[in-house]
Structures are given as structure tokens and as C-alpha cells.
Short mmCIF file of C-alpha atoms and ligand atoms in Angstrom, two decimals:
data_model
loop_
_atom_site.label_atom_id
_atom_site.label_comp_id
_atom_site.label_asym_id
_atom_site.label_seq_id
_atom_site.Cartn_x
_atom_site.Cartn_y
_atom_site.Cartn_z
CA UNK A 1 157.17 95.62 110.91
CA UNK A 2 157.17 99.13 112.17
CA UNK A 3 154.11 100.88 113.59
CA UNK A 4 152.34 103.36 111.39
CA UNK A 5 152.43 106.71 113.36
CA UNK A 6 151.08 109.13 110.54
CA UNK A 7 148.00 111.40 111.20
CA UNK A 8 145.95 109.37 108.78
CA UNK A 9 147.25 105.83 108.82
CA UNK A 10 146.46 104.81 112.34
CA UNK A 11 142.98 105.74 111.82
CA UNK A 12 142.90 103.58 108.58
CA UNK A 13 144.51 100.59 110.29
CA UNK A 14 141.87 100.75 112.86
CA UNK A 15 139.17 101.31 110.33
CA UNK A 16 140.58 98.37 108.25
CA UNK A 17 140.68 96.21 111.62
CA UNK A 18 137.10 97.11 112.43
CA UNK A 19 135.91 96.95 108.94
CA UNK A 20 134.75 100.49 108.88
CA UNK A 21 137.00 101.28 105.92
CA UNK A 22 135.60 102.01 102.62
CA UNK A 23 136.89 99.59 99.87
CA UNK A 24 137.08 100.49 96.18
CA UNK A 25 137.71 97.66 93.76
CA UNK A 26 138.71 98.73 90.37
CA UNK A 27 137.90 96.18 87.64
CA UNK A 28 134.65 94.22 88.23
CA UNK A 29 135.92 90.89 86.31
CA UNK A 30 136.68 87.34 87.28
CA UNK A 31 138.98 88.68 89.88
CA UNK A 32 137.59 91.91 91.09
CA UNK A 33 133.85 90.94 91.49
CA UNK A 34 134.45 87.83 93.80
CA UNK A 35 136.88 89.98 95.81
CA UNK A 36 134.26 92.70 96.15
CA UNK A 37 131.67 90.32 97.45
CA UNK A 38 134.02 88.77 99.78
CA UNK A 39 134.91 92.12 101.24
CA UNK A 40 131.24 93.01 101.15
CA UNK A 41 130.27 89.72 103.04
CA UNK A 42 132.56 90.40 105.90
CA UNK A 43 131.21 93.82 106.56
CA UNK A 44 133.26 96.16 104.62
CA UNK A 45 131.55 98.99 102.68
CA UNK A 46 132.55 98.22 98.98
CA UNK A 47 132.25 100.13 95.68
CA UNK A 48 133.22 98.41 92.36
CA UNK A 49 134.68 100.75 89.74
CA UNK A 50 134.51 99.50 85.87
CA UNK A 51 134.88 101.23 82.66
CA UNK A 52 132.21 98.93 81.06
CA UNK A 53 128.86 100.54 81.52
CA UNK A 54 126.96 97.32 80.83
CA UNK A 55 128.89 95.64 83.78
CA UNK A 56 128.03 98.37 86.22
CA UNK A 57 124.27 98.40 85.10
CA UNK A 58 124.20 94.65 85.43
CA UNK A 59 125.58 94.66 89.08
CA UNK A 60 123.41 97.72 90.11
CA UNK A 61 120.42 95.71 88.94
CA UNK A 62 121.44 92.87 91.20
CA UNK A 63 122.27 90.58 88.47
CA UNK A 64 125.47 88.42 87.35
CA UNK A 65 127.49 88.11 84.28
CA UNK A 66 129.78 85.42 85.62
CA UNK A 67 128.04 81.90 85.83
CA UNK A 68 129.67 80.93 89.06
CA UNK A 69 128.52 84.05 90.76
CA UNK A 70 124.83 83.88 91.67
CA UNK A 71 122.64 87.02 91.34
CA UNK A 72 121.73 86.26 95.03
CA UNK A 73 125.21 87.02 96.11
CA UNK A 74 125.19 90.46 94.19
CA UNK A 75 121.76 91.03 95.78
CA UNK A 76 123.09 90.34 99.22
CA UNK A 77 125.99 92.71 98.74
CA UNK A 78 123.89 95.45 97.40
CA UNK A 79 121.84 95.15 100.51
CA UNK A 80 125.03 95.49 102.42
CA UNK A 81 125.80 98.83 100.73
CA UNK A 82 127.72 97.42 97.53
CA UNK A 83 127.15 99.48 94.33
CA UNK A 84 129.16 99.80 91.18
CA UNK A 85 130.04 103.01 89.06
CA UNK A 86 132.20 104.14 86.08
CA UNK A 87 132.77 107.50 87.82
CA UNK A 88 136.25 107.77 89.23
CA UNK A 89 135.20 110.83 91.44
CA UNK A 90 134.13 108.29 93.91
CA UNK A 91 137.73 107.05 94.42
CA UNK A 92 138.23 110.10 96.78
CA UNK A 93 135.64 108.62 99.28
CA UNK A 94 137.45 105.36 99.55
CA UNK A 95 139.94 104.41 102.20
CA UNK A 96 141.51 101.55 100.21
CA UNK A 97 141.59 100.85 96.63
CA UNK A 98 142.43 97.49 95.04
CA UNK A 99 143.30 97.35 91.26
CA UNK A 100 142.25 94.26 89.54
CA UNK A 101 142.38 95.22 85.73
CA UNK A 102 143.52 92.96 82.92
CA UNK A 103 147.33 92.58 82.19
CA UNK A 104 147.32 90.68 78.68
CA UNK A 105 149.93 90.44 75.99
CA UNK A 106 150.08 92.52 72.99
CA UNK A 107 150.22 91.64 69.35
CA UNK A 108 154.03 91.24 69.63
CA UNK A 109 153.71 88.93 72.70
CA UNK A 110 155.01 91.78 74.97
CA UNK A 111 153.32 93.05 78.23
CA UNK A 112 150.37 95.36 77.64
CA UNK A 113 150.07 97.39 80.71
CA UNK A 114 147.67 99.90 79.13
CA UNK A 115 144.84 98.75 81.52
CA UNK A 116 146.97 99.34 84.61
CA UNK A 117 148.43 102.61 83.36
CA UNK A 118 144.84 103.71 82.18
CA UNK A 119 143.56 102.93 85.64
CA UNK A 120 146.10 104.68 87.53
CA UNK A 121 145.93 107.74 85.30
CA UNK A 122 142.23 107.95 85.85
CA UNK A 123 142.21 107.42 89.72
CA UNK A 124 145.37 109.59 90.58
CA UNK A 125 143.59 113.01 90.52
CA UNK A 126 141.16 111.64 93.07
CA UNK A 127 143.60 110.10 95.66
CA UNK A 128 144.37 111.52 99.02
CA UNK A 129 146.86 111.42 101.76
CA UNK A 130 146.87 108.26 103.75
CA UNK A 131 144.90 106.21 101.27
CA UNK A 132 145.95 102.69 100.64
CA UNK A 133 146.22 101.46 96.92
CA UNK A 134 147.08 97.96 96.19
CA UNK A 135 147.59 96.58 92.85
CA UNK A 136 146.55 92.83 92.34
CA UNK A 137 146.84 92.36 88.52
CA UNK A 138 149.54 89.90 87.59
CA UNK A 139 152.70 91.63 86.24
CA UNK A 140 156.45 91.59 85.95
CA UNK A 141 158.54 92.44 89.03
CA UNK A 142 159.04 96.35 89.20
CA UNK A 143 155.64 97.40 87.79
CA UNK A 144 154.26 98.83 91.22
CA UNK A 145 157.49 100.90 92.04
CA UNK A 146 158.52 101.69 88.41
CA UNK A 147 155.13 102.37 86.75
CA UNK A 148 152.28 102.75 89.25
CA UNK A 149 153.98 105.07 91.76
CA UNK A 150 155.43 107.49 89.29
CA UNK A 151 151.97 107.94 87.75
CA UNK A 152 150.16 108.20 91.04
CA UNK A 153 152.69 110.86 91.94
CA UNK A 154 152.57 112.94 88.46
CA UNK A 155 148.85 112.42 88.31
CA UNK A 156 147.41 113.90 91.52
CA UNK A 157 146.74 117.68 92.01
CA UNK A 158 148.11 118.05 95.51
CA UNK A 159 151.67 117.06 94.93
CA UNK A 160 151.15 113.87 97.15
CA UNK A 161 154.10 111.51 97.28
CA UNK A 162 154.11 107.72 97.64
CA UNK A 163 155.52 106.65 101.03
CA UNK A 164 158.78 104.63 100.61
CA UNK A 165 161.01 102.59 102.98
CA UNK A 166 160.19 103.89 106.53
CA UNK A 167 158.34 106.96 105.35
CA UNK A 168 154.93 107.06 107.10
CA UNK A 169 153.16 109.95 105.37
CA UNK A 170 151.81 110.05 101.88
CA UNK A 171 149.91 107.60 99.84
CA UNK A 172 150.44 103.94 100.73
CA UNK A 173 151.09 101.69 97.66
CA UNK A 174 151.40 97.73 97.78
CA UNK A 175 151.31 94.68 95.56
CA UNK A 176 149.41 91.66 96.46
CA UNK A 177 148.77 88.83 93.86
CA UNK A 178 145.56 87.29 93.16
CA UNK A 179 145.92 83.51 93.58
CA UNK A 180 142.39 82.37 92.77
CA UNK A 181 141.98 79.10 90.95
CA UNK A 182 138.72 79.49 89.01
CA UNK A 183 136.31 76.40 89.09
CA UNK A 184 138.30 74.98 92.10
CA UNK A 185 135.94 75.08 95.24
CA UNK A 186 138.00 72.87 97.23
CA UNK A 187 139.77 75.54 98.96
CA UNK A 188 137.86 78.46 100.60
CA UNK A 189 139.10 81.77 99.18
CA UNK A 190 139.85 82.90 102.87
CA UNK A 191 142.29 79.91 103.27
CA UNK A 192 144.47 80.93 100.32
CA UNK A 193 147.29 82.80 102.18
CA UNK A 194 147.51 86.50 100.70
CA UNK A 195 151.29 87.51 100.06
CA UNK A 196 151.68 91.24 100.37
CA UNK A 197 154.65 93.48 99.54
CA UNK A 198 154.59 97.24 100.28
CA UNK A 199 156.62 100.27 98.96
CA UNK A 200 157.09 101.22 102.63
CA UNK A 201 156.55 99.39 105.94
CA UNK A 202 153.63 101.49 106.71
CA UNK A 203 152.06 100.37 103.40
CA UNK A 204 152.81 96.82 103.97
CA UNK A 205 151.30 96.96 107.60
CA UNK A 206 148.12 98.49 106.38
CA UNK A 207 147.68 95.97 103.48
CA UNK A 208 148.27 93.17 105.83
CA UNK A 209 145.55 94.88 108.17
CA UNK A 210 143.15 94.94 105.15
CA UNK A 211 143.63 91.35 104.00
CA UNK A 212 144.09 90.13 107.49
CA UNK A 213 140.64 90.95 108.34
CA UNK A 214 139.45 88.61 105.49
CA UNK A 215 142.24 86.04 104.74
CA UNK A 216 143.29 83.58 107.43
CA UNK A 217 147.14 84.17 106.66
CA UNK A 218 148.84 87.14 105.29
CA UNK A 219 152.44 86.56 104.12
CA UNK A 220 154.38 89.64 103.99
CA UNK A 221 157.42 90.03 101.75
CA UNK A 222 160.04 92.79 101.53
CA UNK A 223 158.97 94.48 98.46
CA UNK A 224 156.21 94.90 95.73
CA UNK A 225 158.79 93.19 93.50
CA UNK A 226 159.11 90.07 95.65
CA UNK A 227 155.39 89.97 95.87
CA UNK A 228 155.16 90.32 91.82
CA UNK A 229 157.78 87.69 91.41
CA UNK A 230 155.99 85.39 93.80
CA UNK A 231 153.09 85.25 91.77
CA UNK A 232 155.15 84.62 88.42
CA UNK A 233 157.12 81.85 90.05
CA UNK A 234 153.75 80.06 90.90
CA UNK A 235 152.52 80.42 87.35
CA UNK A 236 155.75 79.65 85.66
CA UNK A 237 156.15 76.53 87.86
CA UNK A 238 152.52 75.35 86.58
CA UNK A 239 153.48 76.36 82.88
CA UNK A 240 156.86 74.46 82.95
CA UNK A 241 155.43 71.29 84.74
CA UNK A 242 152.37 71.01 82.29
CA UNK A 243 154.81 71.41 79.45
CA UNK A 244 156.82 68.58 80.77
CA UNK A 245 153.84 66.20 81.12
CA UNK A 246 152.67 67.27 77.57
CA UNK A 247 156.13 66.41 76.18
CA UNK A 248 156.12 63.03 78.11
CA UNK A 249 152.51 62.34 76.96
CA UNK A 250 153.77 62.51 73.30
CA UNK A 251 156.56 60.10 73.99
CA UNK A 252 154.30 57.79 75.72
CA UNK A 253 151.93 57.57 73.05
CA UNK A 254 154.94 56.66 70.58
CA UNK A 255 156.12 54.05 73.36
CA UNK A 256 152.49 52.51 73.78
CA UNK A 257 152.51 53.58 77.79
CA UNK A 258 149.54 55.15 79.23
CA UNK A 259 150.89 58.57 80.69
CA UNK A 260 147.76 58.85 83.04
CA UNK A 261 148.59 55.32 84.48
CA UNK A 262 152.16 56.67 85.09
CA UNK A 263 151.16 59.88 86.72
CA UNK A 264 148.68 57.96 88.97
CA UNK A 265 151.51 55.72 90.13
CA UNK A 266 154.12 58.50 90.50
CA UNK A 267 151.83 60.51 92.59
CA UNK A 268 151.70 57.92 95.30
CA UNK A 269 155.20 58.88 96.28
CA UNK A 270 154.72 60.92 99.53
CA UNK A 271 157.27 63.59 98.84
CA UNK A 272 159.11 65.32 95.90
CA UNK A 273 156.35 64.94 93.18
CA UNK A 274 153.39 66.94 92.34
CA UNK A 275 151.02 65.63 89.58
CA UNK A 276 150.35 67.80 86.64
CA UNK A 277 148.12 66.56 83.72
CA UNK A 278 148.75 66.70 80.01
CA UNK A 279 145.96 68.25 77.57
CA UNK A 280 145.23 69.91 74.47
CA UNK A 281 147.27 72.98 75.18
CA UNK A 282 147.28 75.78 77.54
CA UNK A 283 144.38 78.25 78.13
CA UNK A 284 143.16 80.88 80.28
CA UNK A 285 144.26 84.46 81.21
CA UNK A 286 147.20 83.48 83.43
CA UNK A 287 149.34 80.36 82.61
CA UNK A 288 149.88 81.15 78.76
CA UNK A 289 150.50 84.79 79.38
CA UNK A 290 152.02 85.59 82.81
CA UNK A 291 155.44 83.69 82.23
CA UNK A 292 156.07 86.10 79.16
CA UNK A 293 155.90 89.27 81.40
CA UNK A 294 158.89 87.77 83.12
CA UNK A 295 160.80 86.88 79.98
CA UNK A 296 160.22 90.36 78.60
CA UNK A 297 161.46 92.03 81.88
CA UNK A 298 164.49 89.60 81.80
CA UNK A 299 165.67 91.04 78.48
CA UNK A 300 166.38 94.35 80.38
CA UNK A 301 168.84 92.51 82.46
CA UNK A 302 170.37 90.72 79.39
CA UNK A 303 169.03 87.38 80.54
CA UNK A 304 167.11 84.57 78.68
CA UNK A 305 164.33 82.67 80.43
CA UNK A 306 164.91 79.53 78.55
CA UNK A 307 162.55 77.36 80.71
CA UNK A 308 159.84 79.75 79.96
CA UNK A 309 160.49 79.79 76.24
CA UNK A 310 160.86 76.00 75.96
CA UNK A 311 157.47 75.43 78.05
CA UNK A 312 155.79 78.04 75.69
CA UNK A 313 156.95 76.23 72.65
CA UNK A 314 155.77 72.76 73.95
CA UNK A 315 152.48 74.04 75.19
CA UNK A 316 151.80 76.13 72.03
CA UNK A 317 152.28 73.00 69.84
CA UNK A 318 149.72 70.92 71.72
CA UNK A 319 146.55 71.58 69.56
CA UNK A 320 148.63 70.81 66.49
CA UNK A 321 149.50 67.46 68.17
CA UNK A 322 145.81 66.86 68.59
CA UNK A 323 145.30 67.54 64.88
CA UNK A 324 148.16 65.12 63.80
CA UNK A 325 146.59 62.23 66.26
CA UNK A 326 143.21 63.09 64.70
CA UNK A 327 144.56 62.88 61.25
CA UNK A 328 146.04 59.44 61.85
CA UNK A 329 142.82 58.34 63.50
CA UNK A 330 140.62 59.46 60.44
CA UNK A 331 143.06 57.76 58.23
CA UNK A 332 142.45 54.68 59.88
CA UNK A 333 138.80 54.96 58.87
CA UNK A 334 139.67 55.82 55.27
CA UNK A 335 138.88 59.49 55.89
CA UNK A 336 140.69 62.88 55.97
CA UNK A 337 139.80 66.25 57.24
CA UNK A 338 138.41 67.63 54.06
CA UNK A 339 134.63 67.43 54.31
CA UNK A 340 134.55 65.34 57.63
CA UNK A 341 132.14 66.34 60.17
CA UNK A 342 133.90 67.08 63.56
CA UNK A 343 132.27 67.86 67.01
CA UNK A 344 134.32 69.59 69.55
CA UNK A 345 133.03 68.93 73.11
CA UNK A 346 133.87 71.77 75.55
CA UNK A 347 135.39 75.20 74.33
CA UNK A 348 136.01 76.63 77.71
CA UNK A 349 139.83 76.71 78.66
CA UNK A 350 139.15 74.43 81.53
CA UNK A 351 136.57 72.06 83.16
CA UNK A 352 133.25 73.68 84.53
CA UNK A 353 134.08 77.30 83.94
CA UNK A 354 132.66 80.00 81.52
CA UNK A 355 135.94 81.45 80.36
CA UNK A 356 137.01 81.19 76.82
CA UNK A 357 140.20 83.08 76.99
CA UNK A 358 143.09 81.67 75.31
CA UNK A 359 141.38 78.36 75.14
CA UNK A 360 143.07 75.70 72.89
CA UNK A 361 139.79 74.72 71.73
CA UNK A 362 139.59 77.98 69.41
CA UNK A 363 143.07 77.10 67.91
CA UNK A 364 141.78 73.48 67.24
CA UNK A 365 138.54 74.68 65.65
CA UNK A 366 140.36 77.24 63.43
CA UNK A 367 143.04 74.51 62.47
CA UNK A 368 140.31 71.89 61.48
CA UNK A 369 138.48 74.61 59.52
CA UNK A 370 141.60 75.50 57.69
CA UNK A 371 141.77 71.90 56.73
CA UNK A 372 138.29 71.95 55.34
CA UNK A 373 136.47 70.15 58.24
CA UNK A 374 132.99 70.83 58.95
CA UNK A 375 133.18 71.80 62.60
CA UNK A 376 130.37 72.00 65.24
CA UNK A 377 130.87 72.45 69.20
CA UNK A 378 128.94 71.87 72.14
CA UNK A 379 129.68 73.53 75.71
CA UNK A 380 127.13 73.87 78.42
CA UNK A 381 128.58 77.37 79.04
CA UNK A 382 128.45 78.90 75.71
CA UNK A 383 125.51 79.09 73.46
CA UNK A 384 127.60 81.05 70.98
CA UNK A 385 131.29 81.42 70.17
CA UNK A 386 132.07 84.78 68.70
CA UNK A 387 135.80 85.62 68.65
CA UNK A 388 138.90 84.63 70.35
CA UNK A 389 142.20 86.52 70.79
CA UNK A 390 142.97 85.68 66.90
CA UNK A 391 139.85 84.14 65.58
CA UNK A 392 136.44 85.10 64.67
CA UNK A 393 134.56 81.79 64.72
CA UNK A 394 130.98 82.80 64.91
CA UNK A 395 129.31 79.65 65.78
CA UNK A 396 126.35 78.52 67.75
CA UNK A 397 126.09 75.54 70.00
CA UNK A 398 125.35 72.27 68.47
CA UNK A 399 123.10 69.88 70.48
CA UNK A 400 124.42 66.92 72.18
CA UNK A 401 122.38 64.43 70.30
CA UNK A 402 122.66 62.38 67.16
CA UNK A 403 126.41 61.89 67.65
CA UNK A 404 126.75 59.19 65.21
CA UNK A 405 126.46 61.91 62.35
CA UNK A 406 130.07 63.14 63.26
CA UNK A 407 133.23 61.54 61.86
CA UNK A 408 134.99 62.45 65.06
CA UNK A 409 133.92 63.82 68.42
CA UNK A 410 136.95 65.60 70.07
CA UNK A 411 136.85 66.07 73.86
CA UNK A 412 138.76 69.21 74.37
CA UNK A 413 137.28 70.29 77.80
CA UNK A 414 136.18 67.66 80.22
CA UNK A 415 133.20 69.29 81.58
CA UNK A 416 131.69 67.26 84.46
CA UNK A 417 128.03 67.40 83.00
CA UNK A 418 128.90 65.26 80.07
CA UNK A 419 127.75 61.63 80.24
CA UNK A 420 131.15 60.07 78.67
CA UNK A 421 129.85 56.54 78.46
CA UNK A 422 126.82 57.56 76.17
CA UNK A 423 129.33 59.81 74.21
CA UNK A 424 131.47 56.75 73.40
CA UNK A 425 128.59 54.49 72.91
CA UNK A 426 126.94 56.78 70.21
CA UNK A 427 130.03 58.40 68.56
CA UNK A 428 131.94 56.84 65.66
CA UNK A 429 135.24 58.03 66.81
CA UNK A 430 136.28 59.84 70.17
CA UNK A 431 139.62 61.85 70.34
CA UNK A 432 140.00 62.23 74.18
CA UNK A 433 142.58 64.92 74.99
CA UNK A 434 141.72 64.92 78.74
CA UNK A 435 141.63 61.24 79.68
CA UNK A 436 137.82 62.12 80.47
CA UNK A 437 136.75 58.52 79.08
CA UNK A 438 139.07 56.86 81.59
CA UNK A 439 137.68 53.42 82.66
CA UNK A 440 135.70 53.27 79.50
CA UNK A 441 136.82 50.43 77.21
CA UNK A 442 136.42 50.86 73.47
CA UNK A 443 138.26 50.83 70.34
CA UNK A 444 136.66 53.96 69.33
CA UNK A 445 138.68 56.00 71.73
CA UNK A 446 141.99 57.52 70.70
CA UNK A 447 144.00 59.20 73.76
CA UNK A 448 146.05 62.13 72.68
N1 NAD B 501 141.07 85.12 86.11
C1 NAD B 501 141.76 84.69 86.97
O1 NAD B 501 141.64 83.39 87.25
C2 NAD B 501 143.06 85.37 87.48
C3 NAD B 501 143.75 84.70 88.53
C4 NAD B 501 144.93 85.25 89.15
C5 NAD B 501 145.27 86.55 88.67
N2 NAD B 501 144.50 87.14 87.60
C6 NAD B 501 144.93 88.53 87.19
O2 NAD B 501 144.03 89.48 87.70
C7 NAD B 501 143.90 90.50 86.78
C8 NAD B 501 142.46 90.72 86.29
O3 NAD B 501 142.18 89.46 85.77
P1 NAD B 501 140.51 89.20 85.40
O4 NAD B 501 140.35 87.82 84.92
O5 NAD B 501 139.62 89.49 86.63
O6 NAD B 501 140.15 90.06 84.08
P2 NAD B 501 138.67 90.48 83.48
O7 NAD B 501 138.87 90.87 82.09
O8 NAD B 501 137.84 89.48 83.90
O9 NAD B 501 138.25 91.87 84.35
C9 NAD B 501 138.85 92.99 84.20
C10 NAD B 501 137.93 94.20 84.45
O10 NAD B 501 138.57 95.30 84.39
C11 NAD B 501 137.76 96.45 83.79
N3 NAD B 501 138.68 97.36 83.38
C12 NAD B 501 139.58 97.56 82.33
N4 NAD B 501 140.09 98.67 82.39
C13 NAD B 501 139.63 99.35 83.38
C14 NAD B 501 139.89 100.87 83.78
N5 NAD B 501 140.76 101.53 83.41
N6 NAD B 501 139.00 101.13 84.93
C15 NAD B 501 138.22 100.37 85.43
N7 NAD B 501 137.91 99.02 85.07
C16 NAD B 501 138.76 98.63 84.04
C17 NAD B 501 137.27 95.66 82.49
O11 NAD B 501 136.18 96.35 82.07
C18 NAD B 501 136.75 94.23 83.32
O12 NAD B 501 135.55 94.23 83.72
C19 NAD B 501 145.05 90.35 85.53
O13 NAD B 501 146.04 90.76 85.92
C20 NAD B 501 145.16 88.60 85.75
O14 NAD B 501 146.23 88.28 85.12
C21 NAD B 501 143.45 86.64 86.96
#
């Protein structure tokens, strides 16, 4: 990498290395807030920017709205100078800005970049020469250079340009994907290597200096597009492999083979195999969505991403498969969906987290209701379920007692707080989509 020799940037590099730089993080959600707390705990002065006034007020009151982030962590950050604001004027005082806003799909299943473009338009009048701006939102290759850079250049008042290639003056722009795995505390955040691709060597160097003061390893790549593609490769790899085991699970059920026994045996191979586990379908803000960002972009190149489409098809069908298996199990008991009482256990999209986005539980509840079932749910993280992407469920949590009243109890999310032995003992019928009841022998359990 070249050395940065601009008037502003050497100062910024030094400020980043000595942690004197002021960091602004835009988007105080599941990604941005923990990142802000991390930078703050490492001695940086951090300001969080968010358009949601209630989040700003909550943070400034030293409280949290994400279960796994304790108020004590926010209070500690506040003591170290952290504050939140909705006022973009404060962007001018920042040395570096990290953007962590949502990148969902729209109703046509196409990338919705409105949060990214809205953010960049709002911050560009306040940017200054030598500032570092890093996009962390997951997106298709090309977004940083084709969307973010032109908006930054057209939106600022001083005719500022973004440094490209070997240029050393201007605004420094980079992309660095967020690789967090919510609910997985087995890897320290600092041990997750940080991939960085800059629009210029100077931007890459500055971004590496910023993240290098926190993360133990920075992995530079040659461009923002390579960094954007890296994140998509990681998530597509997961999506495709989960689809593979979901398909094989369906075959194994037909063949009378336990897929989990097979996976456990296969993963004893010391090379060439990584275990993925089947479930009731994909959820969360990443795996069901990100691959389609690439499918969309690929069309511009007259290219069909067939693995992504096939994986999407298999994974999307999983809630329907769960219903088929349930119908067969109820039938064995001389019952059908209409009028049956069903308890859904776990509505979060995965174990031990308070995130409902794209959860397959929402689809399963909706499908069961359409078939005339009387559906209740229990989840330690949600006292109420309002609406998902497509559904307005309007339900409140049922207590975890009197399980015998339900015709079926469906384990959709295997939260670790549940006592599965008791659930099996008390329920009439258990539909287990996660192998949560492994080791419990009972004719009441249907694995699917
Ligand atoms: N959640 C994860 O586990 C995860 C992991 C890796 C990558 N990502 C990616 O990170 C990005 C952010 O995801 P998230 O889960 O933190 O989303 P989130 O919805 O939890 O948080 C986004 C925040 O951005 C705020 N916001 C929206 N528009 C804004 C604007 N114009 N100005 C300021 N704030 C604005 C929202 O109010 C919200 O607080 C997405 O691209 C996502 O794909 C998420």
C-alpha cells in the first residue's frame, strides 16, 4: 500500500492509530450500536447517528433496546463520551464515518438501497476534505463506487471529490463488510478479521488503520467491489449449504434415516466438510436477503445465479414442508388443522436472540391460521408479536404451562432456556424442526 501524503490524511492516520479520531456511526441498530460500543470501549470518541428519535432518546438515557446489549455497556460508553443524535450537522465534526443502515429487499424482491442513499444524501452536505467514510451495509458489488461515491460528490457544497486509485486528496471512501454472528459469543468480535476495500490506496490505508486499532486482523482487498462480493460469497455459501441439508433432510425422512446422525458422522471428517443444519426455513436480515442482491446485479451482466435461485426455492419451501409433516402427524391422531390448538415454541429467527426479521415462525403461524388452526406462541424474547414483513399477527405470548391442552407443540426456534424433556412429557404431540429433543425417546416426537 502507498503512504498517504495529503495534508489531512497523515493527521487522520495518526489520529486513528492513537485513538484520538472522532468516529461517527450512522444507524444504531443490531450492527451499528455494538460497533459504536466497541470503538468507545477502545478509547475512541464516538457519536451515533440515527433517524429514529426513540432510539436516540433511549441511548442518551443510558438504556438499551437490544436484549443482548446491557444498559451498563451504554452507560459506560456515555461516561466515555458516547452520545446519539438525529442531527446530521454533527457529521462535520467527525474524522471517520461508518454507515450501518438497512439493506432490505423491496416488494418485488429487488435491492432496496433507499436507506443507504437517504443516509448518503443527508450526510454529504456536511462532509469535509480528508474525512474517511466507510459503508458496512451488506450490498451488491458496485454499490460503493456506483451509488455512494456519486451521491457524496454531487451532494456536498464545496465541490469535494472522492479520492480514487492513487489519488491522495479528497474524501476517502471504503467498504468493509460486517461479519457479526448474532447470538454467537464463541468468537470475540475483535478476532473476526475485518475485510477492507478502498476507492483509493489512501482510503484503504486509512480504513485499515481505523479497524486495525480494534480488530486483530485486517484483510485488505483491491477494491470496494471485492469487499462487497466477499460478504456476499460468505452468505451465499451459508444459504446454499443450508438449502442442501434442508433438501437432504426431506429425503432422509422419506428413507427413514436420521439426518442429524448423518451430519454428526460426516463432520468427524477432518477436512473438506463443514456441518450445516436443517431447520424450518431461513430467517434474519442476512441469509434470506443478501444473495438476491447479487442475483439482481448479475442480470445487468446477462448472468443467472442458479445456485442462489435454487437455494432460495428450497429454503422458502421449508415452512410448507413443516406444515405437511404436521398434517400427517395430526392425521395419525385422527385430527386436522381446522379447530386444532397449536403452540409455536420460539418465534425468533434463531436461538437465543431477540430478532424476528424474516423468521420462518411468522410464515408457519400465518399458514396454520389460514388452515383454521387456533395458534398460540411462546418465546422468552417476545411478549407480543405485531407484524412481520408480510403478516400482521397481533398476538401476545402464551404461558408455558398446561401444554397438554394443545393438539401439537411445534418447536420452531430451539431457545436454550426451554426444558425440552418437560415439554415432551406434558405435550400430546411435539413437532421438532430443530432436533431440540435429541436424546429424548418418545413416540410423541415427530422430527421434521
Ligand atoms: N444484523 C446482523 O446480524 C447483520 C450482520 C451482518 C451484516 N448486516 C448488515 O448491516 C446492515 C445494518 O443491519 P442492522 O441489522 O444493524 O439493521 P437495523 O435495522 O437493526 O438497524 C439499522 C438502523 O439504521 C437506522 N437508519 C435507517 N435509515 C437511516 C438514516 N437515513 N440515517 C440514520 N439512521 C438510519 C434505523 O433507524 C436503524 O436503527 C444491513 O445492511 C445488514 O444487512 C447485519
